[in-house]
Amino acid sequence: MTTAPPEVNGRPRPAALPELGDWRPIQTTGNATVWEKPTPQPEPAAEQAPAVDHVALAEAEAIRQRAAAEADAARVKAEAEAAAEIKAAEIKAEAEAEKQRIANERAAMKLETDRATHAKRLADLEAQRAAAEAAAEKTRKDAAAEAQREADRGEERKRTEELWKWGARAIYAVGLVIAAPVQFLAFWDEERPFLVAAPALLEGLALVLAFGAAWAVANRRDVAPYRVGIMIGALIAAGINLWHGLDDPAIGVNAGIIGAIASLGGPIVLMAYEHGIAQKADDIPSGRERRAARKAIAAEAKAKEKAQRDKRDAEMNAAHAKAIAEARAKAEQERRDADRKASHPDVWQVADAMRSARGAEHVTEQIWADAWYRVTGSKHVGITADIEAQTRAAQARMKAATECPSDDGASQVGSQKPARPKKDPTTPDGRRFNGGIPPLRTPGDTAPYHPVTKTLAAETARQSAAPSDAN
C-alpha cells in the first residue's frame, strides 16, 4: 500500500480534518429544545491510497524552477535597472558637476580676460593721456620758445632799426658839420653878407627833402620825387664845395673834396634808411627774400618735372608690360587652339561655331566647356563616357576589395562570437536531473555581437537581394 508524499510543490502536506459526523438543524417546541439524534450511517470502506505521479511532480518542479528563475531574472533585472539608474544618476551628476566646473572656469577666465582687457584699456588711456599731455606741453614749450624767439627778433629789429636810424642821422649831421664851414668860407663876402645864408639853403634843401621822403613813406605816398630832389640838392652842394676847394687856396683842395663827400654822404645814407622803411611799410620783399623765392620756385618746378617724368616712365613701363602680356596670351591661345583642334576635332567644330555665333575673338574657356558638354554630355572638361565607365568600375572593385571580410571561410555567426571555453568532462550536465527540461535563458548570459556584424549582415542581405531585383 502506497502513501501520499509528505510534500507537495516543495511544501508540507496539511493534516486531514477530523470527522465530527453529520450535523442536524435544531428544532424547538415551546420553551424546550429538542435535539435530533443523528441516524447512524454505515462506516465507509477504507479508501485506497492513490499512486504517485512522477510526471506531474516533475512538471510541478519545472514550474517551480521556472517561477524561481523568472523571479531571479526579474530581481536581477530590477537590480540592474536600479544600478543603471544609480550609475546614470552618478554619471549625470558628474557630468553636471564637470559642466558647472567648466562653466565656473570659463566664467573665471572671462572675468580675468575682462580684467586684463580693462587694465590694458586703462593703461592705453593713461598712455594716451600722458602722450597728449606731453604733446600739449611740447606744443606750449614750442609756442613759448617761438614767442620768445619772435620777441627777441622783434627786440633785435627794434634795436637795429634804432641804431640804423640814429646812425643815418648822425652821419648826416657829421656831413653837415663838415660841409657847412667849407660853404660858409666859400660864400663869405663882406660886400654881400647875405650870401652867408647860401650854405643853409644848399644843405637844408637835401635835409628838407629827406623829411618829405619820410612823410611820404609814413603816408604811403610816392617817394621817388623826394629822392630825386635829395640827390640834386646833394650834387649841387658837393659840386660847389669841390669848385671852391679847387678855386680858393684859402679852402684848399682837400677841404673841397671832403666837403663834397660830406655833402653827398649824409643825404645818401639818409635816403637809404628811408628806402628801407618804405619797403618795410609796403611789404616789398628784399633781395634775399626774392632769391629764396626764386630758389623755391625752381625747386618746385624741378620736383614737378621729375614727377611728370616718373609718371611718363611708369606709363611707358606699364604699356610695355601690357604689350608683353598680350603677346604671351595670344601665343598661349594659339597653342591651346591648335592642340584642341588636333586632339578633339568634333568638339572643336562645335566650339568654333559657338564662337562665331557669339561674336567672340577666340574660343574662350566657357565656350569650350559648353561645347564639350554639348558633344560628350559631361560637365567636366576632359571626361568622356568611356572614362566615366572605367572610373565607376574601378571604384566598385575597390569598394568590394576594401569592404569584404578578411576571413571568408568562417561563418558569419562564428566569426563574430568569441571562442567557447572548454568544459570539464567531469562537470554534470544541468539538464540530466531536471526531467530533460533545458535551463532557462537569462539576460546577459550570451556574449554581445561584434559591431561589424550589423554592417556585414546588411551587406549580405543587399548582395542576396541584388539578383532578385535584377530579375
PDB file of N, CA, C and O in Angstrom, residues 32 78 206 259 296 365 398 412 447:
ATOM      1  N   ALA A  32     -38.887  24.341  25.204  1.00  0.00           N
ATOM      2  CA  ALA A  32     -37.900  23.271  25.327  1.00  0.00           C
ATOM      3  C   ALA A  32     -37.255  23.039  23.986  1.00  0.00           C
ATOM      4  O   ALA A  32     -37.899  23.159  22.950  1.00  0.00           O
ATOM      5  N   ALA A  78      15.705  44.037 -12.111  1.00  0.00           N
ATOM      6  CA  ALA A  78      15.395  45.217 -11.299  1.00  0.00           C
ATOM      7  C   ALA A  78      16.660  45.795 -10.672  1.00  0.00           C
ATOM      8  O   ALA A  78      16.865  47.017 -10.644  1.00  0.00           O
ATOM      9  N   ALA A 206      68.548 169.402 -49.117  1.00  0.00           N
ATOM     10  CA  ALA A 206      68.574 167.932 -49.010  1.00  0.00           C
ATOM     11  C   ALA A 206      67.917 167.459 -47.722  1.00  0.00           C
ATOM     12  O   ALA A 206      67.202 166.443 -47.694  1.00  0.00           O
ATOM     13  N   GLY A 259      84.447 168.235 -48.271  1.00  0.00           N
ATOM     14  CA  GLY A 259      83.140 168.884 -48.225  1.00  0.00           C
ATOM     15  C   GLY A 259      82.188 168.283 -49.232  1.00  0.00           C
ATOM     16  O   GLY A 259      80.984 168.112 -48.967  1.00  0.00           O
ATOM     17  N   ALA A 296      62.969 128.553 -54.368  1.00  0.00           N
ATOM     18  CA  ALA A 296      61.832 127.678 -54.064  1.00  0.00           C
ATOM     19  C   ALA A 296      61.027 127.366 -55.318  1.00  0.00           C
ATOM     20  O   ALA A 296      60.595 126.228 -55.539  1.00  0.00           O
ATOM     21  N   GLU A 365      37.409  79.714 -72.489  1.00  0.00           N
ATOM     22  CA  GLU A 365      37.231  78.520 -71.657  1.00  0.00           C
ATOM     23  C   GLU A 365      35.751  78.193 -71.471  1.00  0.00           C
ATOM     24  O   GLU A 365      35.364  77.025 -71.426  1.00  0.00           O
ATOM     25  N   MET A 398      37.302  48.562 -56.046  1.00  0.00           N
ATOM     26  CA  MET A 398      37.975  48.989 -54.823  1.00  0.00           C
ATOM     27  C   MET A 398      37.062  48.871 -53.606  1.00  0.00           C
ATOM     28  O   MET A 398      37.485  48.443 -52.528  1.00  0.00           O
ATOM     29  N   GLN A 412      29.339  33.498 -40.548  1.00  0.00           N
ATOM     30  CA  GLN A 412      29.053  34.828 -40.026  1.00  0.00           C
ATOM     31  C   GLN A 412      28.856  34.800 -38.512  1.00  0.00           C
ATOM     32  O   GLN A 412      29.347  35.669 -37.789  1.00  0.00           O
ATOM     33  N   ALA A 447      27.481  36.287 -24.950  1.00  0.00           N
ATOM     34  CA  ALA A 447      28.414  37.377 -25.291  1.00  0.00           C
ATOM     35  C   ALA A 447      27.776  38.287 -26.350  1.00  0.00           C
ATOM     36  O   ALA A 447      27.105  37.808 -27.264  1.00  0.00           O
TER      37      ALA A 447
END
